[in-house]
Amino acid sequence: MEFPFDVDALFPERITVLDQHLRPPARRPGTTTPARVDLQQQIMTIVDELGKASAKAQHLPAPITSALRMQSNRHVIYILKDTSARPAGKGAIIGFLKVGYKKLFVLDDREAHNEVEPLCILDFYIHESVQRHGHGRELFQHMLQKERVEPHQLAIDRPSPKLLKFLNKHYNLETTVPQVNNFVIFEGFFAHQHRPPTSSLRATRHSRAAVADPIPAAPARKLPPKRAEGDIKPYSSSDREFLKVAVEPPWPLNRAPRRATPPAHPPPRSSSLGNSPDRGPLRPFVPEQELLRSLRLCPPHPTARLLLATDPGGSPAQRRRTSSLPRSDESRY
């Protein structure tokens, strides 16, 4: 796969390893260095074109490898270039291999779920014009040596029939363990514990990022102290009763007289808007003489009538006549 720029000057080695930053590799001494932005743009163009060619070869609806996906994920891509002479003298790209660590839930031989984080083959492509020339094995073997893993320790994401034949032919990987996801693992996958070695892809890329872009460590946040268990009280009935206590209204509403017990028949509320919150007694004060006069005019109770009827002192009519006389006349008798 050829490009309009000089691939040999961009990738000095036959196999170039790029991480998510897509930075140009180190230049050879004595060579001219163009603008770094232009070099990174050329690398992004190569990655995009390789992803499109791979998607077309696998009959995928959209590319699964692109410069944008590389920058948003912690993956590593191995690019193999053609070192043979070309008419244009700018070199060409043969293929690529993209790998990365992923957390997976896979089934073992007993159909038990296991959470592992193996190295995964995410995309693999060799140009159709140079296939069956040993380039794929060369690229794959370089990746195994760089990552220090065995072929049966890998997990392959949606492998194509060509990739399965490739693994069977060169690494004798034939018996697979059935899974419920798109990843394929082979027999012997659970023979060792899946922990990335010290010099694996993850450690290597972090060390390269630290050397290239040293970023000061962020200060550790100081977490608030944990509350003791004794301070946490359950929501009890006493708390509910406490919440029912009425809150005293603000001034001047709090100057209104409070009643100990509400009346059986509360007085009707006035509809006027100018009433003061300080209200006096609802009924005017009645003098004693007027109260006695109203008692005299009230009809007697039936019980009082019965008592007067049985009283030997006289008849009710006589008592009413004598009681109507002035007090001075009554004293004469």
Short mmCIF file of C-alpha atoms in Angstrom, two decimals:
data_model
loop_
_atom_site.label_atom_id
_atom_site.label_comp_id
_atom_site.label_asym_id
_atom_site.label_seq_id
_atom_site.Cartn_x
_atom_site.Cartn_y
_atom_site.Cartn_z
CA MET A 1 0.00 0.00 0.00
CA GLU A 2 1.67 3.19 -1.22
CA PHE A 3 1.22 6.77 -0.04
CA PRO A 4 2.07 10.17 -1.54
CA PHE A 5 4.70 10.88 1.16
CA ASP A 6 7.95 9.14 2.04
CA VAL A 7 7.13 6.13 4.20
CA ASP A 8 10.78 5.11 4.55
CA ALA A 9 11.64 8.46 6.10
CA LEU A 10 8.62 8.27 8.40
CA PHE A 11 9.26 4.69 9.61
CA PRO A 12 13.00 3.98 9.77
CA GLU A 13 12.55 0.38 10.99
CA ARG A 14 10.87 -2.48 9.18
CA ILE A 15 8.33 -2.94 12.01
CA THR A 16 7.22 0.18 13.87
CA VAL A 17 5.28 0.13 17.13
CA LEU A 18 2.86 3.00 17.80
CA ASP A 19 0.78 3.64 20.90
CA GLN A 20 -2.30 5.81 21.38
CA HIS A 21 -0.31 9.04 21.01
CA LEU A 22 0.69 8.20 17.40
CA ARG A 23 4.00 9.97 17.77
CA PRO A 24 6.63 9.64 15.03
CA PRO A 25 9.50 7.32 15.94
CA ALA A 26 13.00 8.59 16.61
CA ARG A 27 14.81 9.88 13.56
CA ARG A 28 18.07 8.54 12.29
CA PRO A 29 21.07 10.80 12.85
CA GLY A 30 21.92 12.98 9.88
CA THR A 31 18.39 13.03 8.42
CA THR A 32 16.33 16.15 8.02
CA THR A 33 13.30 16.43 10.26
CA PRO A 34 10.16 18.11 8.84
CA ALA A 35 7.52 19.67 11.02
CA ARG A 36 6.37 17.28 13.74
CA VAL A 37 2.72 18.12 13.09
CA ASP A 38 3.09 17.03 9.48
CA LEU A 39 4.67 13.71 10.53
CA GLN A 40 1.84 12.95 12.95
CA GLN A 41 -0.72 13.81 10.30
CA GLN A 42 0.98 11.38 7.91
CA ILE A 43 0.85 8.64 10.56
CA MET A 44 -2.85 9.28 11.11
CA THR A 45 -3.43 9.02 7.36
CA ILE A 46 -1.64 5.66 7.24
CA VAL A 47 -3.66 4.28 10.16
CA ASP A 48 -6.96 5.43 8.62
CA GLU A 49 -6.17 3.87 5.23
CA LEU A 50 -5.03 0.60 6.80
CA GLY A 51 -8.27 0.43 8.82
CA LYS A 52 -10.39 0.96 5.71
CA ALA A 53 -8.49 -1.73 3.78
CA SER A 54 -8.90 -4.19 6.67
CA ALA A 55 -12.65 -3.53 6.96
CA LYS A 56 -13.07 -4.04 3.22
CA ALA A 57 -11.14 -7.34 3.29
CA GLN A 58 -13.25 -8.65 6.21
CA HIS A 59 -16.53 -7.34 4.74
CA LEU A 60 -17.20 -5.12 7.76
CA PRO A 61 -19.73 -2.28 7.56
CA ALA A 62 -17.28 0.21 9.09
CA PRO A 63 -13.56 0.26 9.97
CA ILE A 64 -12.63 -0.89 13.45
CA THR A 65 -9.18 0.72 13.27
CA SER A 66 -8.68 4.44 12.81
CA ALA A 67 -6.53 7.23 14.20
CA LEU A 68 -9.44 8.51 16.28
CA ARG A 69 -10.04 5.08 17.83
CA MET A 70 -6.33 4.71 18.54
CA GLN A 71 -6.23 8.02 20.38
CA SER A 72 -9.30 7.22 22.48
CA ASN A 73 -8.15 3.70 23.50
CA ARG A 74 -4.96 2.33 24.96
CA HIS A 75 -4.10 0.06 22.07
CA VAL A 76 -0.82 -0.63 20.28
CA ILE A 77 -0.43 -1.06 16.55
CA TYR A 78 2.46 -2.85 14.81
CA ILE A 79 3.05 -1.55 11.25
CA LEU A 80 5.10 -3.58 8.75
CA LYS A 81 6.63 -1.71 5.83
CA ASP A 82 8.15 -2.96 2.58
CA THR A 83 11.89 -2.29 2.43
CA SER A 84 12.29 -3.37 -1.18
CA ALA A 85 12.97 -0.78 -3.87
CA ARG A 86 9.95 0.98 -5.33
CA PRO A 87 9.70 2.98 -8.56
CA ALA A 88 8.63 6.08 -6.65
CA GLY A 89 11.35 5.53 -4.02
CA LYS A 90 9.01 6.33 -1.12
CA GLY A 91 8.38 2.86 0.28
CA ALA A 92 5.09 1.10 1.01
CA ILE A 93 3.12 -0.47 3.89
CA ILE A 94 2.52 -4.23 3.89
CA GLY A 95 0.12 -4.60 6.81
CA PHE A 96 -0.52 -4.02 10.50
CA LEU A 97 -1.49 -5.80 13.73
CA LYS A 98 -3.44 -4.08 16.51
CA VAL A 99 -3.45 -5.50 20.06
CA GLY A 100 -4.57 -4.34 23.49
CA TYR A 101 -5.50 -5.56 26.95
CA LYS A 102 -9.20 -5.91 27.78
CA LYS A 103 -11.17 -7.05 30.79
CA LEU A 104 -13.32 -9.99 29.73
CA PHE A 105 -15.74 -12.45 31.28
CA VAL A 106 -15.04 -15.80 29.62
CA LEU A 107 -16.25 -19.35 30.16
CA ASP A 108 -13.89 -22.21 30.92
CA ASP A 109 -14.30 -25.90 30.11
CA ARG A 110 -16.78 -26.29 33.01
CA GLU A 111 -18.83 -23.30 31.77
CA ALA A 112 -17.83 -21.22 34.79
CA HIS A 113 -17.43 -17.46 34.41
CA ASN A 114 -13.93 -16.05 34.83
CA GLU A 115 -12.87 -12.41 34.87
CA VAL A 116 -9.55 -12.08 33.06
CA GLU A 117 -7.54 -9.36 31.32
CA PRO A 118 -5.64 -11.02 28.48
CA LEU A 119 -3.85 -9.54 25.51
CA CYS A 120 -6.36 -9.41 22.64
CA ILE A 121 -5.90 -9.46 18.89
CA LEU A 122 -8.14 -6.63 17.76
CA ASP A 123 -7.30 -6.27 14.04
CA PHE A 124 -4.90 -8.02 11.66
CA TYR A 125 -4.41 -7.22 7.99
CA ILE A 126 -1.86 -8.00 5.27
CA HIS A 127 -2.25 -6.46 1.84
CA GLU A 128 -3.74 -8.87 -0.69
CA SER A 129 -0.86 -8.42 -3.14
CA VAL A 130 1.76 -9.73 -0.68
CA GLN A 131 -0.17 -12.44 1.17
CA ARG A 132 1.29 -15.98 1.51
CA HIS A 133 4.80 -14.59 1.55
CA GLY A 134 5.49 -14.99 5.28
CA HIS A 135 4.83 -11.34 6.15
CA GLY A 136 1.92 -12.16 8.45
CA ARG A 137 3.94 -14.70 10.43
CA GLU A 138 6.86 -12.26 10.67
CA LEU A 139 4.62 -9.53 12.07
CA PHE A 140 2.76 -11.86 14.43
CA GLN A 141 5.97 -13.42 15.76
CA HIS A 142 7.47 -9.99 16.40
CA MET A 143 4.43 -9.05 18.48
CA LEU A 144 4.67 -12.28 20.54
CA GLN A 145 8.31 -11.62 21.33
CA LYS A 146 7.68 -7.97 22.15
CA GLU A 147 4.77 -8.71 24.47
CA ARG A 148 6.27 -11.96 25.82
CA VAL A 149 3.11 -14.01 25.49
CA GLU A 150 2.26 -17.40 24.01
CA PRO A 151 -0.26 -17.83 21.18
CA HIS A 152 -2.71 -19.86 23.33
CA GLN A 153 -2.79 -17.02 25.89
CA LEU A 154 -4.36 -14.62 23.41
CA ALA A 155 -8.02 -13.71 22.94
CA ILE A 156 -9.09 -12.88 19.38
CA ASP A 157 -11.90 -10.42 18.73
CA ARG A 158 -14.20 -11.71 15.95
CA PRO A 159 -11.54 -13.55 13.96
CA SER A 160 -12.07 -14.04 10.26
CA PRO A 161 -11.83 -17.51 8.69
CA LYS A 162 -8.43 -16.54 7.26
CA LEU A 163 -7.10 -15.64 10.70
CA LEU A 164 -8.33 -18.92 12.20
CA LYS A 165 -6.58 -20.85 9.42
CA PHE A 166 -3.45 -18.78 9.98
CA LEU A 167 -3.38 -19.62 13.71
CA ASN A 168 -4.04 -23.29 13.03
CA LYS A 169 -1.32 -23.50 10.40
CA HIS A 170 1.50 -21.70 12.22
CA TYR A 171 0.66 -22.23 15.93
CA ASN A 172 -1.54 -25.36 15.99
CA LEU A 173 -4.45 -23.52 17.57
CA GLU A 174 -7.54 -25.50 16.60
CA THR A 175 -9.72 -26.42 19.59
CA THR A 176 -11.67 -23.41 20.86
CA VAL A 177 -13.57 -22.90 24.11
CA PRO A 178 -17.17 -21.80 23.36
CA GLN A 179 -18.00 -18.29 24.54
CA VAL A 180 -21.09 -16.10 24.71
CA ASN A 181 -19.30 -13.00 23.39
CA ASN A 182 -17.41 -12.20 20.19
CA PHE A 183 -14.01 -13.26 21.53
CA VAL A 184 -12.42 -16.60 20.69
CA ILE A 185 -10.02 -18.39 23.03
CA PHE A 186 -8.26 -21.68 22.47
CA GLU A 187 -7.53 -24.71 24.58
CA GLY A 188 -4.82 -23.92 27.12
CA PHE A 189 -6.03 -20.38 27.68
CA PHE A 190 -6.57 -21.06 31.39
CA ALA A 191 -3.26 -22.87 31.81
CA HIS A 192 -1.73 -19.78 33.42
CA GLN A 193 -2.99 -16.80 35.33
CA HIS A 194 -3.60 -13.83 33.06
CA ARG A 195 -1.47 -11.09 34.55
CA PRO A 196 0.43 -8.77 32.22
CA PRO A 197 4.18 -9.25 32.73
CA THR A 198 6.37 -6.40 33.86
CA SER A 199 7.65 -5.63 30.37
CA SER A 200 4.28 -6.13 28.70
CA LEU A 201 2.37 -3.73 26.51
CA ARG A 202 0.86 -1.95 29.48
CA ALA A 203 4.13 -1.35 31.32
CA THR A 204 5.99 -0.45 28.14
CA ARG A 205 3.48 2.11 26.98
CA HIS A 206 3.29 3.76 30.40
CA SER A 207 7.09 4.03 30.55
CA ARG A 208 7.24 5.51 27.06
CA ALA A 209 4.54 8.03 27.92
CA ALA A 210 6.35 8.99 31.12
CA VAL A 211 9.63 9.57 29.29
CA ALA A 212 8.09 11.45 26.38
CA ASP A 213 5.63 13.60 28.31
CA PRO A 214 6.56 13.83 31.96
CA ILE A 215 3.41 14.85 33.81
CA PRO A 216 3.62 15.73 37.49
CA ALA A 217 1.55 13.52 39.70
CA ALA A 218 -1.66 15.05 40.92
CA PRO A 219 -1.82 15.74 44.66
CA ALA A 220 -3.72 13.15 46.58
CA ARG A 221 -7.12 14.24 47.80
CA LYS A 222 -7.72 14.16 51.52
CA LEU A 223 -10.93 12.32 52.18
CA PRO A 224 -13.19 13.41 55.06
CA PRO A 225 -13.05 11.22 58.16
CA LYS A 226 -15.55 8.44 58.28
CA ARG A 227 -18.40 8.95 60.69
CA ALA A 228 -18.50 6.56 63.60
CA GLU A 229 -21.26 3.99 63.59
CA GLY A 230 -22.53 5.19 66.98
CA ASP A 231 -23.43 8.63 65.61
CA ILE A 232 -25.87 7.23 63.10
CA LYS A 233 -29.31 6.86 64.74
CA PRO A 234 -32.24 5.08 63.15
CA TYR A 235 -35.42 6.90 62.28
CA SER A 236 -37.52 6.04 65.36
CA SER A 237 -41.02 6.97 66.50
CA SER A 238 -39.63 9.64 68.85
CA ASP A 239 -38.06 11.36 65.86
CA ARG A 240 -41.37 11.29 64.07
CA GLU A 241 -43.15 12.84 67.08
CA PHE A 242 -40.49 15.51 67.24
CA LEU A 243 -41.10 16.39 63.61
CA LYS A 244 -44.79 16.90 64.36
CA VAL A 245 -44.12 19.77 66.83
CA ALA A 246 -45.41 22.99 65.34
CA VAL A 247 -42.90 25.74 64.73
CA GLU A 248 -43.70 29.14 66.23
CA PRO A 249 -44.83 31.57 63.50
CA PRO A 250 -42.89 34.80 62.96
CA TRP A 251 -43.85 38.18 64.36
CA PRO A 252 -46.55 39.53 64.48
CA LEU A 253 -48.41 36.25 64.11
CA ASN A 254 -46.79 34.90 67.26
CA ARG A 255 -48.54 37.59 69.37
CA ALA A 256 -51.93 36.01 68.91
CA PRO A 257 -53.22 34.32 72.11
CA ARG A 258 -52.87 30.56 72.11
CA ARG A 259 -55.52 28.25 73.46
CA ALA A 260 -54.69 25.18 75.49
CA THR A 261 -57.47 23.18 73.85
CA PRO A 262 -59.36 24.15 70.71
CA PRO A 263 -63.04 25.08 71.22
CA ALA A 264 -65.71 22.63 70.19
CA HIS A 265 -67.24 25.19 67.79
CA PRO A 266 -64.64 27.71 66.64
CA PRO A 267 -65.98 31.18 65.83
CA PRO A 268 -66.36 32.08 62.17
CA ARG A 269 -63.40 33.80 60.60
CA SER A 270 -63.74 37.35 59.47
CA SER A 271 -63.30 38.07 55.80
CA SER A 272 -61.84 41.55 56.37
CA LEU A 273 -58.22 42.13 55.55
CA GLY A 274 -57.51 44.75 58.19
CA ASN A 275 -57.94 42.59 61.29
CA SER A 276 -55.13 42.71 63.79
CA PRO A 277 -53.62 39.44 65.03
CA ASP A 278 -54.26 40.64 68.64
CA ARG A 279 -57.93 39.87 69.18
CA GLY A 280 -59.95 40.60 72.31
CA PRO A 281 -62.73 38.47 73.80
CA LEU A 282 -65.33 37.40 71.32
CA ARG A 283 -68.35 38.51 73.54
CA PRO A 284 -68.68 41.86 75.36
CA PHE A 285 -68.62 41.96 79.17
CA VAL A 286 -72.16 41.67 80.75
CA PRO A 287 -72.79 43.65 83.99
CA GLU A 288 -74.07 41.81 87.04
CA GLN A 289 -77.45 43.59 87.24
CA GLU A 290 -78.25 42.87 83.64
CA LEU A 291 -77.25 39.23 84.14
CA LEU A 292 -79.63 38.91 87.13
CA ARG A 293 -82.44 40.56 85.19
CA SER A 294 -82.02 38.06 82.37
CA LEU A 295 -82.10 35.21 84.85
CA ARG A 296 -85.39 36.44 86.33
CA LEU A 297 -87.01 36.61 82.92
CA CYS A 298 -85.93 33.11 81.95
CA PRO A 299 -88.65 30.45 82.33
CA PRO A 300 -88.07 28.07 85.24
CA HIS A 301 -86.67 24.66 84.65
CA PRO A 302 -89.10 21.70 84.78
CA THR A 303 -87.33 20.42 87.86
CA ALA A 304 -87.78 23.76 89.58
CA ARG A 305 -91.50 23.63 88.79
CA LEU A 306 -91.77 20.25 90.45
CA LEU A 307 -90.03 21.51 93.57
CA LEU A 308 -92.29 24.55 93.77
CA ALA A 309 -95.38 22.37 93.36
CA THR A 310 -94.40 20.21 96.34
CA ASP A 311 -93.36 23.16 98.52
CA PRO A 312 -95.91 23.74 101.33
CA GLY A 313 -95.11 27.44 101.47
CA GLY A 314 -97.63 28.29 98.84
CA SER A 315 -98.66 27.90 95.27
CA PRO A 316 -96.49 28.96 92.35
CA ALA A 317 -98.90 31.79 91.57
CA GLN A 318 -98.66 33.17 95.07
CA ARG A 319 -94.88 32.93 95.01
CA ARG A 320 -94.80 34.81 91.76
CA ARG A 321 -97.13 37.50 93.23
CA THR A 322 -95.11 37.85 96.37
CA SER A 323 -91.79 37.81 94.51
CA SER A 324 -92.98 40.60 92.25
CA LEU A 325 -93.56 42.91 95.24
CA PRO A 326 -90.82 45.30 96.28
CA ARG A 327 -88.34 44.03 98.81
CA SER A 328 -89.54 46.57 101.44
CA ASP A 329 -93.13 45.18 101.30
CA GLU A 330 -91.92 41.60 101.60
CA SER A 331 -90.04 42.42 104.78
CA ARG A 332 -93.33 43.51 106.43
CA TYR A 333 -94.75 40.03 106.30
#
